[in-house]
Amino acid sequence: MAQQRTKSISESVRERGVINRTWSSSIVGGLAGGIVFGVLMQSMGMLPVVASLYGLDGVVMGWVAHLFHSIVFGLVFGGIMTMTGLRRYATKIVPTAGLGAAYGALLWFIAAGIVMPLWLGAVGMEMPPVPNLDPMSLVGHLAYGVVLGAVFAAWYRR
């Protein structure tokens, strides 16, 4: 009986398009935020550093790696927004943009401040201090989060 109910709920969710809407909203929001942040990173000459995380070099490979990260982090954000109590905000642009800003600050601290310096050291690059809490990086991560959240909500509610 419980298995039959689960199947009905699963079918209902798919029929309403919630899963597809979450995926598409997360990807579009992640890309939009990634482009905004990427422009800032390119102006600072940081995209080749992102490429070096994968043993690659150049601005183009930096863009590829950066946008890949932007989509992955966008998908995580979408999961958090739709699989927790935050779901009630998923269609509201201003609150979701604010939650995106908080998410961007968290990414700045964990991903950029701790993981990236350690990763650079692991691939043989000069390792920045840990934590590496660069204020300009915070600005970029906040911009990423705000755009991610706003675009996610706008796309999710359409």
mmCIF file of C-alpha atoms in Angstrom:
data_model
loop_
_atom_site.group_PDB
_atom_site.id
_atom_site.type_symbol
_atom_site.label_atom_id
_atom_site.label_comp_id
_atom_site.label_asym_id
_atom_site.label_seq_id
_atom_site.Cartn_x
_atom_site.Cartn_y
_atom_site.Cartn_z
ATOM 1 C CA MET A 1 0.000 0.000 0.000
ATOM 2 C CA ALA A 2 2.748 2.476 0.949
ATOM 3 C CA GLN A 3 4.656 1.649 -2.217
ATOM 4 C CA GLN A 4 1.555 2.311 -4.300
ATOM 5 C CA ARG A 5 1.077 5.711 -2.589
ATOM 6 C CA THR A 6 4.706 6.643 -3.247
ATOM 7 C CA LYS A 7 4.271 5.780 -6.896
ATOM 8 C CA SER A 8 1.183 7.996 -7.095
ATOM 9 C CA ILE A 9 3.015 10.917 -5.505
ATOM 10 C CA SER A 10 5.983 10.418 -7.824
ATOM 11 C CA GLU A 11 3.728 10.336 -10.864
ATOM 12 C CA SER A 12 1.893 13.412 -9.648
ATOM 13 C CA VAL A 13 5.135 15.316 -9.177
ATOM 14 C CA ARG A 14 6.280 14.432 -12.699
ATOM 15 C CA GLU A 15 2.903 15.353 -14.192
ATOM 16 C CA ARG A 16 3.087 18.788 -12.640
ATOM 17 C CA GLY A 17 6.595 19.241 -13.973
ATOM 18 C CA VAL A 18 8.086 20.052 -10.565
ATOM 19 C CA ILE A 19 11.219 17.997 -11.174
ATOM 20 C CA ASN A 20 11.841 19.412 -14.639
ATOM 21 C CA ARG A 21 11.097 22.921 -13.392
ATOM 22 C CA THR A 22 13.587 22.528 -10.543
ATOM 23 C CA TRP A 23 16.313 21.267 -12.892
ATOM 24 C CA SER A 24 15.765 23.939 -15.520
ATOM 25 C CA SER A 25 15.434 26.759 -12.966
ATOM 26 C CA SER A 26 18.630 25.637 -11.252
ATOM 27 C CA ILE A 27 20.620 25.392 -14.486
ATOM 28 C CA VAL A 28 19.383 28.694 -15.927
ATOM 29 C CA GLY A 29 19.899 30.487 -12.606
ATOM 30 C CA GLY A 30 23.363 28.963 -12.183
ATOM 31 C CA LEU A 31 24.387 29.978 -15.701
ATOM 32 C CA ALA A 32 23.041 33.520 -15.296
ATOM 33 C CA GLY A 33 24.854 33.985 -11.986
ATOM 34 C CA GLY A 34 27.963 32.348 -13.415
ATOM 35 C CA ILE A 35 28.056 34.729 -16.370
ATOM 36 C CA VAL A 36 27.760 37.781 -14.105
ATOM 37 C CA PHE A 37 30.479 36.480 -11.778
ATOM 38 C CA GLY A 38 32.593 35.306 -14.735
ATOM 39 C CA VAL A 39 32.677 38.800 -16.244
ATOM 40 C CA LEU A 40 34.044 40.107 -12.933
ATOM 41 C CA MET A 41 36.568 37.259 -12.767
ATOM 42 C CA GLN A 42 37.686 37.886 -16.340
ATOM 43 C CA SER A 43 38.221 41.575 -15.619
ATOM 44 C CA MET A 44 40.468 40.548 -12.719
ATOM 45 C CA GLY A 45 42.372 37.951 -14.754
ATOM 46 C CA MET A 46 41.190 35.074 -12.539
ATOM 47 C CA LEU A 47 39.690 32.675 -15.095
ATOM 48 C CA PRO A 48 43.017 30.994 -15.962
ATOM 49 C CA VAL A 49 43.372 30.152 -12.258
ATOM 50 C CA VAL A 50 40.033 28.340 -12.393
ATOM 51 C CA ALA A 51 41.211 26.430 -15.480
ATOM 52 C CA SER A 52 44.361 25.393 -13.621
ATOM 53 C CA LEU A 53 42.230 23.502 -11.090
ATOM 54 C CA TYR A 54 41.768 20.924 -13.850
ATOM 55 C CA GLY A 55 45.281 21.080 -15.288
ATOM 56 C CA LEU A 56 44.066 23.342 -18.102
ATOM 57 C CA ASP A 57 45.056 26.853 -19.041
ATOM 58 C CA GLY A 58 43.625 29.931 -20.684
ATOM 59 C CA VAL A 59 40.583 32.121 -20.375
ATOM 60 C CA VAL A 60 38.304 29.900 -22.484
ATOM 61 C CA MET A 61 38.999 26.828 -20.345
ATOM 62 C CA GLY A 62 38.553 29.012 -17.270
ATOM 63 C CA TRP A 63 35.091 29.973 -18.531
ATOM 64 C CA VAL A 64 34.219 26.313 -19.167
ATOM 65 C CA ALA A 65 35.321 25.254 -15.684
ATOM 66 C CA HIS A 66 33.689 28.280 -14.033
ATOM 67 C CA LEU A 67 30.335 27.733 -15.772
ATOM 68 C CA PHE A 68 30.489 24.040 -14.880
ATOM 69 C CA HIS A 69 30.906 25.026 -11.217
ATOM 70 C CA SER A 70 28.109 27.580 -11.588
ATOM 71 C CA ILE A 71 25.685 24.931 -12.844
ATOM 72 C CA VAL A 72 26.651 22.383 -10.187
ATOM 73 C CA PHE A 73 26.259 24.949 -7.404
ATOM 74 C CA GLY A 74 22.997 26.097 -9.015
ATOM 75 C CA LEU A 75 21.681 22.531 -8.890
ATOM 76 C CA VAL A 76 22.590 22.276 -5.207
ATOM 77 C CA PHE A 77 20.789 25.575 -4.576
ATOM 78 C CA GLY A 78 17.728 24.323 -6.449
ATOM 79 C CA GLY A 79 17.703 21.168 -4.372
ATOM 80 C CA ILE A 80 17.912 23.166 -1.167
ATOM 81 C CA MET A 81 15.141 25.492 -2.344
ATOM 82 C CA THR A 82 12.718 22.744 -3.330
ATOM 83 C CA MET A 83 13.463 19.903 -0.918
ATOM 84 C CA THR A 84 13.393 21.855 2.348
ATOM 85 C CA GLY A 85 11.077 24.250 4.122
ATOM 86 C CA LEU A 86 12.449 26.982 1.860
ATOM 87 C CA ARG A 87 10.180 25.678 -0.904
ATOM 88 C CA ARG A 88 7.558 28.274 0.059
ATOM 89 C CA TYR A 89 9.959 30.972 -1.215
ATOM 90 C CA ALA A 90 10.865 29.224 -4.484
ATOM 91 C CA THR A 91 8.602 31.476 -6.593
ATOM 92 C CA LYS A 92 9.309 34.711 -4.718
ATOM 93 C CA ILE A 93 12.095 36.684 -6.378
ATOM 94 C CA VAL A 94 13.194 39.016 -3.556
ATOM 95 C CA PRO A 95 13.375 36.426 -0.754
ATOM 96 C CA THR A 96 15.009 33.878 -3.047
ATOM 97 C CA ALA A 97 17.559 36.463 -4.200
ATOM 98 C CA GLY A 98 18.327 37.114 -0.525
ATOM 99 C CA LEU A 99 18.700 33.395 0.121
ATOM 100 C CA GLY A 100 20.922 33.283 -2.963
ATOM 101 C CA ALA A 101 23.114 36.012 -1.468
ATOM 102 C CA ALA A 102 23.466 33.987 1.734
ATOM 103 C CA TYR A 103 24.284 30.905 -0.363
ATOM 104 C CA GLY A 104 26.881 32.924 -2.299
ATOM 105 C CA ALA A 105 28.508 34.047 0.959
ATOM 106 C CA LEU A 106 28.621 30.429 2.131
ATOM 107 C CA LEU A 107 30.207 29.376 -1.182
ATOM 108 C CA TRP A 108 32.749 32.180 -0.831
ATOM 109 C CA PHE A 109 33.791 30.995 2.597
ATOM 110 C CA ILE A 110 33.835 27.238 1.945
ATOM 111 C CA ALA A 111 34.517 26.787 -1.779
ATOM 112 C CA ALA A 112 36.649 29.840 -2.518
ATOM 113 C CA GLY A 113 38.122 30.408 0.935
ATOM 114 C CA ILE A 114 39.035 26.850 1.876
ATOM 115 C CA VAL A 115 38.540 24.303 -0.930
ATOM 116 C CA MET A 116 40.073 26.280 -3.802
ATOM 117 C CA PRO A 117 43.378 27.127 -2.073
ATOM 118 C CA LEU A 118 43.762 23.495 -0.981
ATOM 119 C CA TRP A 119 42.893 22.285 -4.487
ATOM 120 C CA LEU A 120 45.419 24.662 -6.063
ATOM 121 C CA GLY A 121 48.087 23.336 -3.727
ATOM 122 C CA ALA A 122 47.121 19.758 -4.559
ATOM 123 C CA VAL A 123 47.586 20.341 -8.302
ATOM 124 C CA GLY A 124 50.991 21.944 -7.774
ATOM 125 C CA MET A 125 50.045 25.618 -8.043
ATOM 126 C CA GLU A 126 51.143 28.235 -5.548
ATOM 127 C CA MET A 127 48.770 27.784 -2.640
ATOM 128 C CA PRO A 128 47.138 30.938 -1.288
ATOM 129 C CA PRO A 129 46.628 31.178 2.472
ATOM 130 C CA VAL A 130 43.818 29.119 3.980
ATOM 131 C CA PRO A 131 41.299 30.558 4.438
ATOM 132 C CA ASN A 132 41.686 32.853 1.441
ATOM 133 C CA LEU A 133 38.960 35.390 2.148
ATOM 134 C CA ASP A 134 39.461 37.938 -0.634
ATOM 135 C CA PRO A 135 36.829 40.729 -0.439
ATOM 136 C CA MET A 136 36.521 40.991 -4.246
ATOM 137 C CA SER A 137 35.793 37.281 -4.376
ATOM 138 C CA LEU A 138 33.028 37.878 -1.833
ATOM 139 C CA VAL A 139 31.531 40.559 -4.094
ATOM 140 C CA GLY A 140 31.529 38.106 -7.009
ATOM 141 C CA HIS A 141 30.017 35.291 -4.969
ATOM 142 C CA LEU A 142 27.314 37.604 -3.621
ATOM 143 C CA ALA A 143 26.507 38.742 -7.176
ATOM 144 C CA TYR A 144 26.380 35.092 -8.272
ATOM 145 C CA GLY A 145 24.031 34.218 -5.430
ATOM 146 C CA VAL A 146 21.674 37.163 -5.950
ATOM 147 C CA VAL A 147 21.382 36.515 -9.689
ATOM 148 C CA LEU A 148 21.072 32.752 -9.123
ATOM 149 C CA GLY A 149 18.261 33.262 -6.612
ATOM 150 C CA ALA A 150 16.357 35.865 -8.631
ATOM 151 C CA VAL A 151 16.574 33.950 -11.909
ATOM 152 C CA PHE A 152 15.785 30.653 -10.177
ATOM 153 C CA ALA A 153 12.574 32.100 -8.688
ATOM 154 C CA ALA A 154 11.522 33.824 -11.915
ATOM 155 C CA TRP A 155 12.099 30.668 -13.979
ATOM 156 C CA TYR A 156 10.541 28.387 -11.364
ATOM 157 C CA ARG A 157 7.275 30.312 -11.260
ATOM 158 C CA ARG A 158 6.728 30.563 -15.007
#
